[in-house]
Coordinates of C-alpha atoms and ligand atoms in Angstrom, one line a residue:
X1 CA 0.0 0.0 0.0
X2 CA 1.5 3.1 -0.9
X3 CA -1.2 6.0 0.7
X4 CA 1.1 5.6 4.0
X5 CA 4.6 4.7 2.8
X6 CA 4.7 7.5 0.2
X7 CA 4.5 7.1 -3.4
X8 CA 6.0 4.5 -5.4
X9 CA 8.5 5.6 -8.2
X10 CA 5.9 3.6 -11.2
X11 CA 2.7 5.6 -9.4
X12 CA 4.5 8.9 -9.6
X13 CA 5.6 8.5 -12.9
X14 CA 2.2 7.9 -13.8
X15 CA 0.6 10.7 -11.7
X16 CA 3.3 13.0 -13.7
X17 CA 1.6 11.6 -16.7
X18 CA -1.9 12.2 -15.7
X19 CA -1.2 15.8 -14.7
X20 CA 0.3 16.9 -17.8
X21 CA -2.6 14.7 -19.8
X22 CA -5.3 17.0 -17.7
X23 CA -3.1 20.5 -17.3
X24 CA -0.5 20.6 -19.2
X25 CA 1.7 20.7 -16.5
X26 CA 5.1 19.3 -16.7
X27 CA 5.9 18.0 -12.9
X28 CA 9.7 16.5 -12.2
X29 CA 9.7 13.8 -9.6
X30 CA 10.9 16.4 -7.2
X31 CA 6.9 17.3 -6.6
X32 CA 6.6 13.9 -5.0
X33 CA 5.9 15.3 -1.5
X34 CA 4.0 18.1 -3.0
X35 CA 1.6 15.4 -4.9
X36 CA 1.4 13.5 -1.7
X37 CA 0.6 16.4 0.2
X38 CA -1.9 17.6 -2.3
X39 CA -3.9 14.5 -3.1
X40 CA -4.1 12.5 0.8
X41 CA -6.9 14.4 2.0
X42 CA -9.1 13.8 -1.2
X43 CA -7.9 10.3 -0.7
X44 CA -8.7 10.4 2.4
X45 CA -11.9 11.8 1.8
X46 CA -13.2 9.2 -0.4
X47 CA -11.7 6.4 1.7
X48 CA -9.1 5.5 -0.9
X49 CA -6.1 4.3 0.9
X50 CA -3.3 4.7 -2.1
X51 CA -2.0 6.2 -4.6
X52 CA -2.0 3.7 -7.5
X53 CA -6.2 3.4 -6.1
X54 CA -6.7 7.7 -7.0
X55 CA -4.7 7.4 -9.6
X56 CA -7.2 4.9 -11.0
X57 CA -10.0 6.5 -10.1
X58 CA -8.9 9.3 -11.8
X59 CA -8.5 7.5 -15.1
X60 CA -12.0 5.2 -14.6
X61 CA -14.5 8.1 -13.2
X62 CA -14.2 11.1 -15.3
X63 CA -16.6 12.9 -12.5
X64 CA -13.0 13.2 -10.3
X65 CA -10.8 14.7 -13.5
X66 CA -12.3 18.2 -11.6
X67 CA -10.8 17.5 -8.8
X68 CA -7.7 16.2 -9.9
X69 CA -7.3 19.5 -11.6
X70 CA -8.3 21.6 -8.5
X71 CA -5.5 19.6 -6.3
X72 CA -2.7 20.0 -8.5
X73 CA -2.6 23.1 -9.6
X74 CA -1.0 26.2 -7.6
X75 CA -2.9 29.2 -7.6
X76 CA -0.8 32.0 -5.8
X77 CA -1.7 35.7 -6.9
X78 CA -1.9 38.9 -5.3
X79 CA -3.9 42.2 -6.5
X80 CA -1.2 44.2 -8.9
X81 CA 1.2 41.7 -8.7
X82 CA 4.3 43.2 -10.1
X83 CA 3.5 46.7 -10.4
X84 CA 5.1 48.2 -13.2
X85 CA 3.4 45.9 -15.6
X86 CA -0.2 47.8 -13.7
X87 CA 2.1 51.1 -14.3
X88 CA 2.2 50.1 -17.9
X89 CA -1.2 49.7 -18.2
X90 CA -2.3 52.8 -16.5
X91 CA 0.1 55.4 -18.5
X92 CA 0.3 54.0 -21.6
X93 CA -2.1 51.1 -22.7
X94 CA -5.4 52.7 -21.6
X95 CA -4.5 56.4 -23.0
X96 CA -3.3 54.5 -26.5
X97 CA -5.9 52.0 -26.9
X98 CA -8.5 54.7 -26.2
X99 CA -7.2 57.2 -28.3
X100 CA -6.8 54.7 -31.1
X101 CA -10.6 53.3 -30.5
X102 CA -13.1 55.8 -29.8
X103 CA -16.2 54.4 -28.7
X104 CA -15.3 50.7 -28.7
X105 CA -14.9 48.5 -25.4
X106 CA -12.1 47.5 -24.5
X107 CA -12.0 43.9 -24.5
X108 CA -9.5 41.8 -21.7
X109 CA -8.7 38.6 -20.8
X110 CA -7.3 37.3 -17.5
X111 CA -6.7 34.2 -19.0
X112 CA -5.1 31.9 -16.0
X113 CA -7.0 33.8 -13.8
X114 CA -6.7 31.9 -10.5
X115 CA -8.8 33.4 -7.1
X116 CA -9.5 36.9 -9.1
X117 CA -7.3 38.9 -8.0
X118 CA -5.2 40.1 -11.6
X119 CA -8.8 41.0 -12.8
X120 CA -10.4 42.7 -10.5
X121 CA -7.0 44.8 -10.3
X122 CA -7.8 45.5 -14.0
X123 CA -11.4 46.5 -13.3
X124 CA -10.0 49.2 -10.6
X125 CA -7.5 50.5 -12.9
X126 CA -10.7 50.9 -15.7
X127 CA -13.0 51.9 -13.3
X128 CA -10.7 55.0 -12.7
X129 CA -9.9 55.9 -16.2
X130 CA -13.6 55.3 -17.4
X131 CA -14.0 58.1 -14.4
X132 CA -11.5 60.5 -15.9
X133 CA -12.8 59.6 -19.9
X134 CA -16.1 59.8 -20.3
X135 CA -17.4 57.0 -23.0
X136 CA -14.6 54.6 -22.1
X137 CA -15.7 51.1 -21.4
X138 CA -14.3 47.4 -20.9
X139 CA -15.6 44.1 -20.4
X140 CA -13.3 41.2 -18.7
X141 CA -13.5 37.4 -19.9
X142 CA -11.3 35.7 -16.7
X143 CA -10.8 31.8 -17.3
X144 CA -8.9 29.1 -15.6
X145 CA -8.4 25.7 -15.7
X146 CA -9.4 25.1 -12.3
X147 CA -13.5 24.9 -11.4
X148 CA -12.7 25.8 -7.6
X149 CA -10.5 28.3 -7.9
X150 CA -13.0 30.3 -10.3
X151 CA -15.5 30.0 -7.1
X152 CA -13.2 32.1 -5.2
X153 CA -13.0 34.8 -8.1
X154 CA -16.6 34.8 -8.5
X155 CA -17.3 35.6 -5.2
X156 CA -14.5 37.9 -5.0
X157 CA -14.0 37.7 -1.0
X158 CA -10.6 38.2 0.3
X159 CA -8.5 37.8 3.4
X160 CA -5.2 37.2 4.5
X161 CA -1.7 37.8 2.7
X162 CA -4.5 39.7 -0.5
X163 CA -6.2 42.0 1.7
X164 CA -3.1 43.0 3.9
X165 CA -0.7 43.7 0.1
X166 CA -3.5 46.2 -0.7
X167 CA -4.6 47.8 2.3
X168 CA -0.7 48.4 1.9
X169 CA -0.3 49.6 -1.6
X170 CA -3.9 51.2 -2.3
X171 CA -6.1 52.1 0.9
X172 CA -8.4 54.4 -1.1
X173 CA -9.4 51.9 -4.0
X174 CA -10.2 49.5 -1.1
X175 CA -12.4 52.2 0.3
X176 CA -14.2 52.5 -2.9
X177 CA -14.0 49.4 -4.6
X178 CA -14.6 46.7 -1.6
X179 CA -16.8 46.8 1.3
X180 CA -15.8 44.3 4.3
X181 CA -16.8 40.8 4.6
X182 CA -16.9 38.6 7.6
X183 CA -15.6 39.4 10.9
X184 CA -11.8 38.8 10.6
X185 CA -11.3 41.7 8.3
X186 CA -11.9 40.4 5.1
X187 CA -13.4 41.9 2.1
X188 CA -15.8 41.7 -1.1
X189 CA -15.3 43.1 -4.2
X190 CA -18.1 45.4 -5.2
X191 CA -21.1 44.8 -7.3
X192 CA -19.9 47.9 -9.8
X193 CA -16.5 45.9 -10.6
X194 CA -17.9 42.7 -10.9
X195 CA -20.6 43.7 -13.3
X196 CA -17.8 44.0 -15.9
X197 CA -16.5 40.2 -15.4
X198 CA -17.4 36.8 -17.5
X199 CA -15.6 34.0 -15.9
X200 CA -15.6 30.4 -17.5
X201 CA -13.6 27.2 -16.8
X202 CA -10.8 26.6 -19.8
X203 CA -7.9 24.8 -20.4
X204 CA -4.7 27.0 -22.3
X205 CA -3.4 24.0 -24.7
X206 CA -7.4 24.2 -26.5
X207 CA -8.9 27.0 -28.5
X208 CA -11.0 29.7 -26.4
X209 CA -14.6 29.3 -27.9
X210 CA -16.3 31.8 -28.6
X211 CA -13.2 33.6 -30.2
X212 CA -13.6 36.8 -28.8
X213 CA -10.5 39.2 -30.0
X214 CA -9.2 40.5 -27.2
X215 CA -7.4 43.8 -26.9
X216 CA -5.2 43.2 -23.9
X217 CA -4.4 39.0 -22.7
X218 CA -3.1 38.8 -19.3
X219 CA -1.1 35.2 -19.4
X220 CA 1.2 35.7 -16.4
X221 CA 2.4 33.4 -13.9
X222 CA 1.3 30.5 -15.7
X223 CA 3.5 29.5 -19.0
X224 CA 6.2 28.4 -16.1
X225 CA 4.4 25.4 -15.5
X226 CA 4.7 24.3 -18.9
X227 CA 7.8 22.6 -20.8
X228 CA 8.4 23.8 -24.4
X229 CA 6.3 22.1 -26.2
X230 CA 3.1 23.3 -24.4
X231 CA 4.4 26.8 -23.7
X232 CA 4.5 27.4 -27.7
X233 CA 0.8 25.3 -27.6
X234 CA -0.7 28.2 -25.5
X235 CA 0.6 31.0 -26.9
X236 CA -0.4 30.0 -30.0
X237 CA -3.8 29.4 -28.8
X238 CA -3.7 32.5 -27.3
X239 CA -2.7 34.5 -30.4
X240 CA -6.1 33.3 -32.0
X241 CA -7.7 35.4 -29.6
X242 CA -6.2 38.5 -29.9
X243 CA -6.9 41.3 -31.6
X244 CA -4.2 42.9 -34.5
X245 CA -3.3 45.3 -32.4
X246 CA -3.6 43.5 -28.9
X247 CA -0.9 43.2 -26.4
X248 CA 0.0 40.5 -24.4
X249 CA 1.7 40.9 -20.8
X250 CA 3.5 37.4 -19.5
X251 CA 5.1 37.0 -15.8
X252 CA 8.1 38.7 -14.8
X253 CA 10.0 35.0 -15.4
X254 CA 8.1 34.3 -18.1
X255 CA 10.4 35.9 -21.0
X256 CA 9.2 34.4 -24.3
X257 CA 11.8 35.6 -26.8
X258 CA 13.7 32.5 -27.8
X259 CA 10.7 30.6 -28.5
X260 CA 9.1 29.5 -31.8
X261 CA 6.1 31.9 -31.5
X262 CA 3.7 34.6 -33.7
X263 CA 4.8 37.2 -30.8
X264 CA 6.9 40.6 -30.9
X265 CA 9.4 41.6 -28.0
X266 CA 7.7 45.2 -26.7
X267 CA 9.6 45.2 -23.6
X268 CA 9.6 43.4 -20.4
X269 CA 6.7 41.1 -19.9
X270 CA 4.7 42.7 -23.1
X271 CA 4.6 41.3 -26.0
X272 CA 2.6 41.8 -29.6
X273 CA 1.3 39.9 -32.7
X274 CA 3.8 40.3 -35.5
X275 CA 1.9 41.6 -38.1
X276 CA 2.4 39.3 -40.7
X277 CA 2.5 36.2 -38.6
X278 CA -1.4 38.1 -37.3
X279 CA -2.4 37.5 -41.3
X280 CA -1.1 34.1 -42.0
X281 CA -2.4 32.9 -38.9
X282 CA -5.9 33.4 -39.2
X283 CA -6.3 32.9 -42.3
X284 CA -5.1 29.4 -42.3
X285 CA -7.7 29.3 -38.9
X286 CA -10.6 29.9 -41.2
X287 CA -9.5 27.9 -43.9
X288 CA -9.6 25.2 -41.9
Ligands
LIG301 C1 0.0 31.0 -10.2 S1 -1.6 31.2 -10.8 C2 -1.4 32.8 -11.7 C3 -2.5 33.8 -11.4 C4 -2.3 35.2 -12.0 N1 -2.3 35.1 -13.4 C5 -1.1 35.9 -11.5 O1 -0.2 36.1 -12.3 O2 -1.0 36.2 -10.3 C6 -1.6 30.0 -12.2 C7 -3.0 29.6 -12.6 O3 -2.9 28.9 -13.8 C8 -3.9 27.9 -13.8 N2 -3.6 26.9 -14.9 C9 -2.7 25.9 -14.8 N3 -2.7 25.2 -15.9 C10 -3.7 25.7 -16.7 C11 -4.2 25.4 -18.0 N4 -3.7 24.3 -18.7 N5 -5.2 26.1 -18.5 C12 -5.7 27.2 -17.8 N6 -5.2 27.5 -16.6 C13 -4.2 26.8 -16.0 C14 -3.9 27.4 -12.4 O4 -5.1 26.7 -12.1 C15 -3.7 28.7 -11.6 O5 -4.9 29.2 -11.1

């Protein structure tokens, strides 16, 4: 039995497999405690006693792929993580792309969107330049891979390590833009930010249906989970989705250059559509 003694090197090999069958994600046999750690309480909770029995589960009930998904995936964020990609977006995206498109909506996507917290930073940043320009307006599509972590953005309560970064960084936008929740000082996005946000369970390496044409793709913190292969899968995905114009930020470790993609250094973390790669690519995705 192998729920007690820690995994066995043939389960973990296969669990590595199953992972990157369902996310993508390329784990190394050093996550082996992590997996264990991750997966024992649902084992535990459906009385499975080890690993080889969840991992067959896994592959037999396709009601528990969900699960899986949820367990092994890491969804740390904060609200304007890294700041000068939100400084970016502030002083030079928003002024551009509104100058460039009067009287369109802007159209974003959060697109490994984890508990929320990258959107809703976008929706405070628009909700104050929609106050500033008149006629501005924006609509967020904010997907993920991972069912239960979409929960957690859709209800759009915070606490902890969140709530404390921007009490820290921006006490007045958390004035206006969250009202308190619970008794341990948490807090809930408002009603007026979340009015602007779609969210919708979807997994990077597949087309996003419908093909919306966004103007701005948020991809960050998640193409380092990926090995080569699949990094160039998403982000070729993602180019489908994006606008001619549209710009694409990655994470601050995320530097895409070398690879064997459609996409234009800007400068760090932002990134556009060449324009002839833009052409050839969608029209071969219509011909098809
Ligand atoms: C570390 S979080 C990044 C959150 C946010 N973008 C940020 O930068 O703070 C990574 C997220 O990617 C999601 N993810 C992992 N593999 C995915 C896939 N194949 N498709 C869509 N989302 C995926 C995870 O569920 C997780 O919520």
């Amino acid at each position: 039995m192998d729920g007690g003694a820690g995994l066995s090197p043939a389960t973990l090999t296969a669990l590595i497999a199953l992972v990157r069958k369902h996310t993508g994600i390329a784990m190394t046999e050093r996550k082996s405690v992590l997996l264990e750690g991750r997966l024992r309480p649902r084992m535990r909770a459906l009385q499975i006693e080890s690993y080889q029995g969840y991992l067959d589960k896994v592959e037999q009930d396709r009601a528990e792929v969900p699960h899986f998904i949820d367990l092994v995936t890491t969804n740390d964020t904060l609200f304007f993580r890294t700041p000068q990609v939100w400084t970016y977006v502030e002083k030079e995206f928003l002024p551009q792309w509104s100058r460039e498109h009067p009287g369109k909506r802007l159209k974003i996507w959060s697109a490994a969107a984890a508990s929320g917290e990258e959107l809703y930073s976008m929706a405070m940043l628009c909700e104050e330049f929609a106050a500033a320009n008149p006629g501005f307006s924006y609509q967020i599509h904010a997907t993920d891979i991972s069912r239960q972590i979409l929960e957690v953005a859709r209800a759009g309560k915070y606490g902890g390590r969140s709530v404390e970064k921007i009490q820290a960084t921006h006490p007045d936008w958390v004035k206006k833009y969250f009202r308190p929740s619970g008794d341990s000082g948490g807090l809930q996005v408002v009603d007026a930010l979340k009015k602007h946000v779609e969210l919708a369970q979807h997994n990077l390496l597949v087309p996003l249906k419908p093909n919306k044409q966004f103007d701005l793709v948020f991809l960050r913190n998640v193409l380092i989970y990926f090995d080569q292969e699949h990094t160039e899968t998403v982000l070729r995905q993602a180019a489908l989705s994006m606008a001619p114009h549209a710009r694409l930020i990655v994470g601050e470790s995320e530097s895409i250059s070398g690879l064997n993609t459609a996409y234009q250094f800007v400068r760090p973390m932002i990134y556009q559509i060449e324009q002839a790669d833009y052409h050839a690519n969608n029209n071969n995705q219509r011909e098809q």
